[in-house]
Short mmCIF file of C-alpha atoms in Angstrom, two decimals:
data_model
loop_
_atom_site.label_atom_id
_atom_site.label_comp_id
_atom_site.label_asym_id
_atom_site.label_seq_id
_atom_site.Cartn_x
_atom_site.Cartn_y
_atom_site.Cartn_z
CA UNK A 17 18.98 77.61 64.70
CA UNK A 18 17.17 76.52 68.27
CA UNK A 19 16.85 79.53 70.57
CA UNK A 20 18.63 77.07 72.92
CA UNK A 21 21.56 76.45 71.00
CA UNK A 22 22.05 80.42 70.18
CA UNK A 23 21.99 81.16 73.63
CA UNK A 24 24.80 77.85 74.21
CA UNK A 25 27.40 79.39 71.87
CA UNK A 26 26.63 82.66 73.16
CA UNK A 27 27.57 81.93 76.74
CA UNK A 28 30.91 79.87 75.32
CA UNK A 29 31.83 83.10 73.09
CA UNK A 30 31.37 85.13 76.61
CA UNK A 31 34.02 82.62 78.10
CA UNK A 32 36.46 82.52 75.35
CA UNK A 33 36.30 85.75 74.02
CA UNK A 34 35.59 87.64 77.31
CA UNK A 35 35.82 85.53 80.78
CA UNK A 36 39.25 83.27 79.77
CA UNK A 37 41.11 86.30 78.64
CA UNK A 38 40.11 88.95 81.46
CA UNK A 39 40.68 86.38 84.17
CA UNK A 40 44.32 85.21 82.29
CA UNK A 41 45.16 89.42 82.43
CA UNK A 42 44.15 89.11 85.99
CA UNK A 43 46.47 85.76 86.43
CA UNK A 44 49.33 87.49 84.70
CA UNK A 45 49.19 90.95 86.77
CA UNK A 46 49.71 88.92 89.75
CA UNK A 47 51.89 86.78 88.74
CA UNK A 48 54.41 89.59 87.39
CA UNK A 49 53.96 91.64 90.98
CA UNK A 50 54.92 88.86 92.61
CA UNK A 51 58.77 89.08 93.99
CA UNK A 52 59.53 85.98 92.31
CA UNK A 53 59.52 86.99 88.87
CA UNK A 54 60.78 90.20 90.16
CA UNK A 55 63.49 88.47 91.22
CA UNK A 56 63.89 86.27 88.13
CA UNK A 57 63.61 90.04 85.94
CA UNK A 58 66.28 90.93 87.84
CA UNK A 59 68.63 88.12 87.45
CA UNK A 60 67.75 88.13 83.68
CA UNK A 61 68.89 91.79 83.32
CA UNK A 62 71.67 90.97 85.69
CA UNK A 63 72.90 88.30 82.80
CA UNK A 64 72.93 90.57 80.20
CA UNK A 65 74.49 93.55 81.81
CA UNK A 66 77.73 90.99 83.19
CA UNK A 67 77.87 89.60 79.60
CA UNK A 68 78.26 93.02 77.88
CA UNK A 69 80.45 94.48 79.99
CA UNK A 70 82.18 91.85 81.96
CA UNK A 71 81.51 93.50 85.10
CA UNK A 72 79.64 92.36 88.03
CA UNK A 73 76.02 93.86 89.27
CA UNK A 74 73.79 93.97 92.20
CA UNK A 75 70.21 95.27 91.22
CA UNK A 76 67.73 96.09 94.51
CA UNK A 77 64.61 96.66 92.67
CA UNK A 78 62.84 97.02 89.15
CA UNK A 79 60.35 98.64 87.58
CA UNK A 80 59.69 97.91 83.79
CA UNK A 81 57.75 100.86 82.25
CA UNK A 82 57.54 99.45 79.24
CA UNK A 83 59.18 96.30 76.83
CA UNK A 84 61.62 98.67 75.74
CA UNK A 85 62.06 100.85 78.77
CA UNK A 86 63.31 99.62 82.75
CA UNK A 87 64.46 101.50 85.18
CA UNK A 88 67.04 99.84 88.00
CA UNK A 89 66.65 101.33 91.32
CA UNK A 90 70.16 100.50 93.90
CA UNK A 91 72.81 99.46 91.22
CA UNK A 92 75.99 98.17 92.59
CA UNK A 93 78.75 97.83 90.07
CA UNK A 94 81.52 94.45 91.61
CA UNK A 95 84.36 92.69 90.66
CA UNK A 96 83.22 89.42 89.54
CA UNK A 97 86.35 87.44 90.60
CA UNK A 98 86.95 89.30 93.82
CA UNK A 99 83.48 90.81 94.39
CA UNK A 100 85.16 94.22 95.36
CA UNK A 101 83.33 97.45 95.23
CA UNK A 102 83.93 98.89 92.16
CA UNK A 103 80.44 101.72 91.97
CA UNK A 104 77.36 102.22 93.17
CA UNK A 105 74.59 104.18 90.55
CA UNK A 106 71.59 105.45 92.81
CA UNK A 107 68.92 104.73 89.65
CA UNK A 108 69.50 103.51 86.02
CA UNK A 109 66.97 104.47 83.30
CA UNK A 110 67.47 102.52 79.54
CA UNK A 111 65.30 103.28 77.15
CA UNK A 112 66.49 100.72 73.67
CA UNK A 113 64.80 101.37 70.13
CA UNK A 114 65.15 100.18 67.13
CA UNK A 115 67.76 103.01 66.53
CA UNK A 116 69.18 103.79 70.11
CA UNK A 117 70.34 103.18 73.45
CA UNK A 118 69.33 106.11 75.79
CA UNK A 119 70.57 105.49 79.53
CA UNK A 120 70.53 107.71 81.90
CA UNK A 121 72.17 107.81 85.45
CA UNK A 122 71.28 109.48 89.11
CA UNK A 123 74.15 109.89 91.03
CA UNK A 124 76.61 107.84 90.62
CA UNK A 125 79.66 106.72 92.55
CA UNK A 126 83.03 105.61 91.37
CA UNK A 127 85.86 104.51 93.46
CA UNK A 128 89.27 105.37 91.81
CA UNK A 129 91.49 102.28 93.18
CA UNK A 130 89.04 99.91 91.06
CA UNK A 131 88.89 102.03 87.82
CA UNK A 132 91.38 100.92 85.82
CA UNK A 133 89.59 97.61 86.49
CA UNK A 134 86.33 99.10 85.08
CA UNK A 135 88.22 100.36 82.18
CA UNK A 136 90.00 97.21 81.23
CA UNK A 137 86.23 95.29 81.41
CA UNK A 138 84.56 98.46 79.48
CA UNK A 139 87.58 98.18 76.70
CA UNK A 140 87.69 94.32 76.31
CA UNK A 141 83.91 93.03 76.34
CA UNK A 142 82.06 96.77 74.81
CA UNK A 143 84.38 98.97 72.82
CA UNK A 144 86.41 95.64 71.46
CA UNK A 145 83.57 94.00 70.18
CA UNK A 146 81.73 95.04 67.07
CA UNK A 147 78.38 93.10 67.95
CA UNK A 148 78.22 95.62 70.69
CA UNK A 149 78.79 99.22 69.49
CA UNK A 150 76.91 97.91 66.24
CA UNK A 151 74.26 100.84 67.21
CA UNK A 152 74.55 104.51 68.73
CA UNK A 153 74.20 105.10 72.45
CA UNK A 154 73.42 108.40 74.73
CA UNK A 155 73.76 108.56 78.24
CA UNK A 156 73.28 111.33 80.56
CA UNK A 157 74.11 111.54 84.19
CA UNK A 158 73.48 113.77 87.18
CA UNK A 159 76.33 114.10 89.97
CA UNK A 160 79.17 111.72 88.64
CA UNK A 161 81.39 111.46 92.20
CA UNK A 162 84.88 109.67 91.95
CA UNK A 163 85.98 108.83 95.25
CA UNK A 164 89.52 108.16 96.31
CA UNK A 165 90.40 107.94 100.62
CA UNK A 166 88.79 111.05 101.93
CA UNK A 167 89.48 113.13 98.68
CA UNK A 168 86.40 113.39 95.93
CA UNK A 169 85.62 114.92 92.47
CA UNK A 170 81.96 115.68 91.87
CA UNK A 171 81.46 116.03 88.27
CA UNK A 172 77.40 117.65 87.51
CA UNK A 173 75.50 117.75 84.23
CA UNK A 174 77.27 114.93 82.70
CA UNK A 175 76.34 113.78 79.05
CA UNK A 176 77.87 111.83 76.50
CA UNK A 177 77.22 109.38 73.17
CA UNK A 178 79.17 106.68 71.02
CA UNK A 179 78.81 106.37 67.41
CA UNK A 180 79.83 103.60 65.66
CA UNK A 181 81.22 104.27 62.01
CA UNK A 182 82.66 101.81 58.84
CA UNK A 183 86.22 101.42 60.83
CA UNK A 184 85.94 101.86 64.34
CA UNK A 185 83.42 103.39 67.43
CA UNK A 186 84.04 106.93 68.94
CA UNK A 187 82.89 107.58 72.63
CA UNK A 188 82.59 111.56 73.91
CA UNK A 189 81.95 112.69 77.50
CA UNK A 190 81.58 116.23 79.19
CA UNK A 191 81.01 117.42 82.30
CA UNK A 192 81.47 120.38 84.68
CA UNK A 193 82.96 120.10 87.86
CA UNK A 194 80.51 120.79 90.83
CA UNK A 195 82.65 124.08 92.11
CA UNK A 196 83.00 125.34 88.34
CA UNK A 197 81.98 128.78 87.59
CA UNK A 198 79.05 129.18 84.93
CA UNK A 199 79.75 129.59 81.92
CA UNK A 200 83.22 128.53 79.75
CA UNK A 201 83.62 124.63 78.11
CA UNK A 202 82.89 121.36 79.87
CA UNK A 203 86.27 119.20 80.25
CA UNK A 204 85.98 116.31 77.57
CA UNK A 205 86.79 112.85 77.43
CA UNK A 206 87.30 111.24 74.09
CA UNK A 207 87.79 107.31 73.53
CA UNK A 208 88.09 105.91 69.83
CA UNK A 209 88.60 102.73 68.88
CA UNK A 210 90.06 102.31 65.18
CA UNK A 211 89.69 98.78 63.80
CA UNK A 212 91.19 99.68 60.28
CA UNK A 213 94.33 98.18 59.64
CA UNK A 214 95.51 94.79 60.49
CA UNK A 215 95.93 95.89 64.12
CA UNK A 216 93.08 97.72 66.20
CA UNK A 217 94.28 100.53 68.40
CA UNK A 218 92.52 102.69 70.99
CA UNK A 219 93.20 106.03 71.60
CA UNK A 220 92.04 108.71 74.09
CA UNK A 221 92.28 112.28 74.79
CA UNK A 222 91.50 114.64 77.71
CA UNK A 223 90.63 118.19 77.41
CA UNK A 224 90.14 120.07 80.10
CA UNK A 225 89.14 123.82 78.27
CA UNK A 226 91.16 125.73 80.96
CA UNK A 227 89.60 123.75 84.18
CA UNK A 228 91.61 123.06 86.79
CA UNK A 229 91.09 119.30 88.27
CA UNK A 230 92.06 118.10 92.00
CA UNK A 231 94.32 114.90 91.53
CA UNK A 232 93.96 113.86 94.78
CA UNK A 233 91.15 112.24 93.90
CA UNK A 234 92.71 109.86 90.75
CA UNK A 235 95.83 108.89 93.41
CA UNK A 236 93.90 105.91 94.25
CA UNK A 237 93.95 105.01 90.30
CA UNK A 238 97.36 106.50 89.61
CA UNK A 239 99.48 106.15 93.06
CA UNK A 240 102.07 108.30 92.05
CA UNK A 241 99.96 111.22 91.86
CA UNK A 242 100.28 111.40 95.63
CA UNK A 243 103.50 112.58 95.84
CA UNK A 244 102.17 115.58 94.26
CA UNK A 245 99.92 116.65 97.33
CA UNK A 246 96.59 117.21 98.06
CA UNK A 247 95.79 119.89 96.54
CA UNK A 248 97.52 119.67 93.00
CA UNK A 249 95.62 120.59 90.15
CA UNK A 250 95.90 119.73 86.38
CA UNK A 251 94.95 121.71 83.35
CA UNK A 252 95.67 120.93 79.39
CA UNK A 253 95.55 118.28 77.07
CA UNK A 254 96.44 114.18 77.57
CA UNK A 255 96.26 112.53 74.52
CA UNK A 256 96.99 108.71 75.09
CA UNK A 257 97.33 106.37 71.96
CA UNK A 258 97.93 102.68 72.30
CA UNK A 259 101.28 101.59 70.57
CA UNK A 260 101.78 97.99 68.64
CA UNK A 261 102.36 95.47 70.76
CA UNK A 262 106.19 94.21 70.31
CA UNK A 263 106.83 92.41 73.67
CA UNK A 264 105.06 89.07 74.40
CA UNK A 265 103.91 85.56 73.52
CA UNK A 266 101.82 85.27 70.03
CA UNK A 267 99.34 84.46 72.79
CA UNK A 268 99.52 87.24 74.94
CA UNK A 269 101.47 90.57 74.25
CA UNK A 270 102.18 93.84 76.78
CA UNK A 271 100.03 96.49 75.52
CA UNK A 272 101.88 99.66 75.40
CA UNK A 273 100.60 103.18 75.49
CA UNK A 274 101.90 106.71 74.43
CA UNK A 275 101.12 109.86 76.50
CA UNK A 276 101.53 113.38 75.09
CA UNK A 277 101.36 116.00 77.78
CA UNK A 278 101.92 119.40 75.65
CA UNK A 279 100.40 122.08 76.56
CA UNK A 280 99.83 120.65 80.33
CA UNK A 281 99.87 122.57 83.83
CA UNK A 282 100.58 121.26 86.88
CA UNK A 283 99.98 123.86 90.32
CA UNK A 284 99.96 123.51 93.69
CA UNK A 285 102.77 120.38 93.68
CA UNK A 286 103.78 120.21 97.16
CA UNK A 287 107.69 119.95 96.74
CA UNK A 288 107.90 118.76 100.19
CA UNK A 289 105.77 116.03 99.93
CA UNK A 290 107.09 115.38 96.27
CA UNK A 291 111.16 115.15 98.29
CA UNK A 292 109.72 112.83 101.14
CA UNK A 293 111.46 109.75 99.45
CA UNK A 294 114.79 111.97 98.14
CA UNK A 295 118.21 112.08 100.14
CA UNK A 296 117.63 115.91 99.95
CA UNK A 297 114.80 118.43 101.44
CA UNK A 298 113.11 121.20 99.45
CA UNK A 299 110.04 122.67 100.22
CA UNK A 300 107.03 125.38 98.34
CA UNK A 301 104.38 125.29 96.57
CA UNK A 302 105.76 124.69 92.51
CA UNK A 303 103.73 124.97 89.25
CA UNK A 304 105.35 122.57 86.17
CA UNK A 305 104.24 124.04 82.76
CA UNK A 306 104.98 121.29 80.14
CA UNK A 307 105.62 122.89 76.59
CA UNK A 308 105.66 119.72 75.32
CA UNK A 309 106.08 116.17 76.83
CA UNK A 310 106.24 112.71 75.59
CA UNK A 311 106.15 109.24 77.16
CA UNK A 312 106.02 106.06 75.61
CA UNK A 313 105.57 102.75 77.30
CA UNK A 314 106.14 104.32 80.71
CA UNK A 315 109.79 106.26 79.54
CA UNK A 316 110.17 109.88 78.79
CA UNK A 317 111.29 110.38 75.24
CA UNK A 318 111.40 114.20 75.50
CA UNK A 319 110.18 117.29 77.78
CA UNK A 320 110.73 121.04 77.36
CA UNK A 321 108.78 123.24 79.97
CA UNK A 322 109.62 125.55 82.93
CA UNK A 323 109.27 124.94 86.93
CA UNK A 324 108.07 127.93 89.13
CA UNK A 325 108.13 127.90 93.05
CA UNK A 326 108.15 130.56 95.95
CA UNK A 327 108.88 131.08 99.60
CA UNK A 328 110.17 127.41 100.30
CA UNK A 329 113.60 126.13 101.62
CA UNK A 330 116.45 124.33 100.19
CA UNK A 331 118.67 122.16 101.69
CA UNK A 332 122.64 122.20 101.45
CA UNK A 333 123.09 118.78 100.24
CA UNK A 334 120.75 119.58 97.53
CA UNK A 335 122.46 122.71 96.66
CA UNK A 336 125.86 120.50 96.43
CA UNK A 337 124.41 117.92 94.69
CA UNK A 338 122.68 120.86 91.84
CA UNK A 339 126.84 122.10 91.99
CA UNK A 340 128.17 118.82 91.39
CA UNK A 341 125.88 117.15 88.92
CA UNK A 342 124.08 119.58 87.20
CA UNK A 343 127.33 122.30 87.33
CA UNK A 344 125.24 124.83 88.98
CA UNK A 345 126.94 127.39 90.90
CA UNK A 346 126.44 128.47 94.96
CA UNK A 347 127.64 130.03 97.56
CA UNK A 348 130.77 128.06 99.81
CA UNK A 349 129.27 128.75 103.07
CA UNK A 350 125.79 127.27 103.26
CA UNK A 351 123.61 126.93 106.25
CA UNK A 352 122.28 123.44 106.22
CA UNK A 353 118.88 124.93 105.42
CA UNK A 354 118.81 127.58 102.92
CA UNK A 355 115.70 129.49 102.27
CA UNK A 356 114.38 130.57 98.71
CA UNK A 357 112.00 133.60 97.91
CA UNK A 358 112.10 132.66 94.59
CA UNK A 359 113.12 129.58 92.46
CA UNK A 360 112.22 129.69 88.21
CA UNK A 361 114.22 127.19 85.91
CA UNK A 362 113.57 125.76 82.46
CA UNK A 363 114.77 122.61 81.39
CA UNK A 364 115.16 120.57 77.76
CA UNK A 365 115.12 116.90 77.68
CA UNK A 366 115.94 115.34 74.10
CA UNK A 367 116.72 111.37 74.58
CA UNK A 368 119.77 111.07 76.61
CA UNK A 369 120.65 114.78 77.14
CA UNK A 370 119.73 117.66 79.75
CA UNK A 371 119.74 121.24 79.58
CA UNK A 372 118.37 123.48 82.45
CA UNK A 373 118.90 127.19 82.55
CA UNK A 374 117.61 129.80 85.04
CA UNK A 375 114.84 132.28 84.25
CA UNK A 376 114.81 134.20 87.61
CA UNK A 377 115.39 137.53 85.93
CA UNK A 378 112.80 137.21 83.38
CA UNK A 379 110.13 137.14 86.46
CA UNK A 380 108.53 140.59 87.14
CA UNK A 381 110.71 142.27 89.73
CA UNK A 382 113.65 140.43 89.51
CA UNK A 383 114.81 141.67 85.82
CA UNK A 384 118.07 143.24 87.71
CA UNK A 385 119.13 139.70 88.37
CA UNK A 386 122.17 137.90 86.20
CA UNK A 387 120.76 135.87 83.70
CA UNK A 388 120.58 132.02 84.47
CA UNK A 389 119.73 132.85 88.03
CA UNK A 390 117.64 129.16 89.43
CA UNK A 391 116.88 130.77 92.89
CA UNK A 392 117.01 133.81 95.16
CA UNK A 393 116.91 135.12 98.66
CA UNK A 394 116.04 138.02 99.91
CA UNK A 395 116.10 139.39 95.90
CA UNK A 396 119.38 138.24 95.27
CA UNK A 397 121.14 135.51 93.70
CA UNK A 398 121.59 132.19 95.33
CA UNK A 399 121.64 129.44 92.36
CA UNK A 400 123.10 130.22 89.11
CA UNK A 401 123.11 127.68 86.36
CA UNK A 402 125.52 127.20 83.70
CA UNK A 403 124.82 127.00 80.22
CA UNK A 404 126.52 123.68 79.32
CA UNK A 405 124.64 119.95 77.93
CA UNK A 406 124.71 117.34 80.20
CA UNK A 407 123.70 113.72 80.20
CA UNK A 408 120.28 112.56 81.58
CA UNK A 409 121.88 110.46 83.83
CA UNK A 410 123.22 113.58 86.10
CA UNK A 411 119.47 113.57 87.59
CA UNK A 412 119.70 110.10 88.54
CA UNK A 413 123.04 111.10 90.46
CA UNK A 414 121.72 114.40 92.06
CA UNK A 415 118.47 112.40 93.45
CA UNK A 416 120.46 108.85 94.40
CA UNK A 417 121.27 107.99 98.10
CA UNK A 418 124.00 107.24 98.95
CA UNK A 419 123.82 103.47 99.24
CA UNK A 420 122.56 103.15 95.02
CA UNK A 421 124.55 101.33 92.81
CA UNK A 422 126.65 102.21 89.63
CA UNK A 423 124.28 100.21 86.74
CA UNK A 424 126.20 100.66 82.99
CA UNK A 425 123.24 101.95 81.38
CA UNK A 426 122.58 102.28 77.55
CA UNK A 427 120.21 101.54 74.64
CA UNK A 428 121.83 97.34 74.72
CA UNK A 429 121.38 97.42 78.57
CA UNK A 430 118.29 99.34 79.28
CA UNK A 431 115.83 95.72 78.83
CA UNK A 432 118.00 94.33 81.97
CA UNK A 433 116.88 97.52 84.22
CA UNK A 434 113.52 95.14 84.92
CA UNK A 435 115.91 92.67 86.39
CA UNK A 436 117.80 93.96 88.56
CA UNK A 437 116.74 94.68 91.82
CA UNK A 438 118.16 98.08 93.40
CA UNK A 439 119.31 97.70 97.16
CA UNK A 440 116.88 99.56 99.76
CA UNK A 441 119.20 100.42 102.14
CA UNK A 442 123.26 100.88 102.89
CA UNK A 443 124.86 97.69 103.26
CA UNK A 444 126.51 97.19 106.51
CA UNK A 445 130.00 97.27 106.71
CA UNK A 446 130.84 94.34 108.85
CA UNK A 447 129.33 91.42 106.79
CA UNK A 448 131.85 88.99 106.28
CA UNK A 449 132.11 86.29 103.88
CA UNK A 450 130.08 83.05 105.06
CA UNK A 451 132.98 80.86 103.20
CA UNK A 452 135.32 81.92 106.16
CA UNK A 453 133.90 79.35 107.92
CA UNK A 454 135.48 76.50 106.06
CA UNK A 455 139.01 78.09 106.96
CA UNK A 456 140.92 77.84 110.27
CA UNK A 457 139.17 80.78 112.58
CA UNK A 458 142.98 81.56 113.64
CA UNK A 459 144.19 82.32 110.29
CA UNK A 460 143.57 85.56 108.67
CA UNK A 461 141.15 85.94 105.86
CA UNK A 462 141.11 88.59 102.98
CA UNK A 463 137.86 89.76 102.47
CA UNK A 464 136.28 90.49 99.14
CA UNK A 465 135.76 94.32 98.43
CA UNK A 466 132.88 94.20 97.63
CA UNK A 467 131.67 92.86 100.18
CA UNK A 468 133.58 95.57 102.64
CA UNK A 469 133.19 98.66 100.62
CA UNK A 470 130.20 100.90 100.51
CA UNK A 471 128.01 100.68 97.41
CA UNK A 472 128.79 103.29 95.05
CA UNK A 473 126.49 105.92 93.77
CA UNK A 474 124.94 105.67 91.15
CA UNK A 475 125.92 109.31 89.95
CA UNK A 476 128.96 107.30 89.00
CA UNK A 477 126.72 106.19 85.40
CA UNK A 478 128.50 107.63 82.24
CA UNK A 479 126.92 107.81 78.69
CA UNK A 480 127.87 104.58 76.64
CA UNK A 481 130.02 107.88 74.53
CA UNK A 482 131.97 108.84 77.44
CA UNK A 483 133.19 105.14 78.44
#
């Protein structure tokens, strides 16, 4: 070959082999620092996160360390139909294998008011679908903070995993609070789904390994935690399982859950702020201790546990109302505020029936007390209770105002209860009846009772047995 034409394909090797390639590397560095593709990384990843989850995301920057490893920097987690605040996650890390999904979180920020929101999108478009638990995931995060108002529960040294199996996924996460003392268990969250059967069903259970945790904080997810005070605490075991569906279209059925609270602790309940919406004032600090405890679809089927409180106050109309409807015994002469150095009861609630008995004297110092003593002052007997089965129904009399309603209540009525909408204050008693009009204004017209009457109480209910 011509020493011409050697030194031709030469130089055309250098370009194609050597010149074309480096100088395509150097067109493709730039091009991927630019903030364009940035940009259209970002809105790619963006995609993908909404369409597993359902949730919506803001992502400030990215940096991809590798194909199978990116790292988020300014996370925002949103609505995506009412672009709310539901989180903010300081930096995401995923690392994705063949075998796993490693993600790990800095600081991030949940706000309690959206999370059942986050929980219904987690549930429905992750745990729900097969496709997308087909493979196991870890996650680790550093300083989880759930935020409610001015109240907030720091949880550190966070980690957790899901592992799908044959019928179903199962989800673990453990943390420590930020104030907890070293050493002792991390409180655990458990979430399984079980898809064997012709119905899948979700389950959950809390355990808190003898932890106390603040519930101010989870009053913006569960509002009627606030009535409990700020600085109520909970300790024990929640174990929630989700019930078949019964109520509902084909279409679309109410999905009903069932909470077991035995072996639960409540301190710290502010009785005070827990009476604030009662016809009758009681203050102290109380601690419930549920022995066992069981709702399902929002109803109590049964509780047995005790109720301890000190140094508060009673008032008399509460006092009458514990004497008339739960056959208590007290003093006749009553101050209208009465305080209590000591109140200890324990009550049984089976279905429709009540039992509550005093346990004063089995406190240490007050043994010389009559048994069934509910409360004392000054170390001696104020409330006794009496040993006797009573309907369920006697609470709803003790706690009504006086302008409630007598409802007939029983197992054939109880589906009606969603109906009916209870009066929210006493109806005046000089409303007359607007067909008086039509009459002569000189002659005199009767008047319906019950339109002139006050409404009764609704202590008035009686067991479907006793009508």
């Amino acid at each position: 070959m011509h020493e011409r034409t050697m030194r031709s394909i030469a130089r055309w090797l250098f370009v194609l082999c050597c010149a074309m390639p480096t100088v395509l590397t150097c067109l493709a560095i730039i091009a991927t620092a630019t903030p364009t593709y940035s940009r259209i990384q970002i809105n790619h990843i963006r995609q993908e996160l909404s369409l597993r989850t359902g949730l919506g995301f803001e992502i400030k920057d990215l940096d991809r360390i590798s194909p199978s490893e990116s790292i988020l920097h300014g996370v925002k987690l949103v609505d995506p139909e009412t672009n709310a605040t539901i989180g903010t996650i300081r930096i995401v890390q995923f690392l994705r294998d063949d075998h796993e999904t490693i993600i790990r979180l800095s600081q991030p920020e949940l706000l309690a008011n959206h999370l059942n929101r986050l929980w219904m999108c987690l549930h429905d478009r992750f745990l729900a679908v097969p496709e997308q638990t087909d493979s196991p995931w870890r996650i680790t995060a550093s300083d989880v903070t759930l935020r409610s108002g001015g109240q907030s529960l720091t949880l550190r040294d966070v980690a957790g995993w899901l592992q799908p199996s044959d019928d179903g996924v199962a989800a673990v996460l453990q943390g420590l609070p930020a104030n907890a003392t070293p050493g002792g268990e991390a409180i655990s969250l458990q979430i399984e789904r079980h898809r064997s059967g012709g119905l899948p069903q979700t389950s959950w259970s809390l355990q808190t390994n003898g932890r106390d945790i603040s519930l101010a904080p989870l009053s913006g997810y569960l509002t009627e935690l606030q009535a409990l005070g700020a600085d109520a605490t909970y300790r024990g075991q929640m174990v929630v399982s989700e019930m078949p569906a019964t109520h509902g279209t084909r279409w679309h059925r109410h999905r009903r859950w069932s909470i077991d609270l035995s072996g639960s602790t409540l301190s710290d309940i502010d009785l005070s702020k827990l009476g604030e919406q009662l016809p009758h004032r009681i203050s102290g600090l109380a601690t419930l201790r549920l022995d066992g405890c069981r709702l399902e679809d929002g109803a109590l089927v049964d509780a047995f546990g005790t109720l301890h409180s000190a140094n508060g106050q009673f008032s008399s109309s509460l006092i009458r109302g514990l004497q008339s409807h739960l056959q208590m015994r007290a003093p006749e002469n009553l101050a209208s505020s009465m305080p209590y150095d000591q109140m200890a009861l324990r009550f049984e609630f089976y279905a429709s029936q009540l039992r509550v008995d005093g346990i004063c004297d089995r406190q240490r110092g007050y043994e010389t007390l009559p048994a069934s003593t509910v409360a004392t002052v000054a170390g001696r007997e104020l409330i006794r209770s009496s040993d006797v089965l009573l309907p369920a129904t006697c609470l709803a009399g003790l706690f009504a105002p006086a302008h409630s309603v007598m409802v007939p209540v029983s197992e054939q009525t109880k589906s009606l209860l969603w109906v009916l909408r209870p009066p929210r204050s006493a109806m005046p008693n000089d409303i007359h009846d607007p067909r008086s009009a039509l009459h002569d204004a000189s002659e005199p017209q009767s008047i319906p009772d019950a339109m002139t009457m006050p409404s009764a109480r609704i202590s008035l209910l009686k067991s479907e047995r006793q009508r």
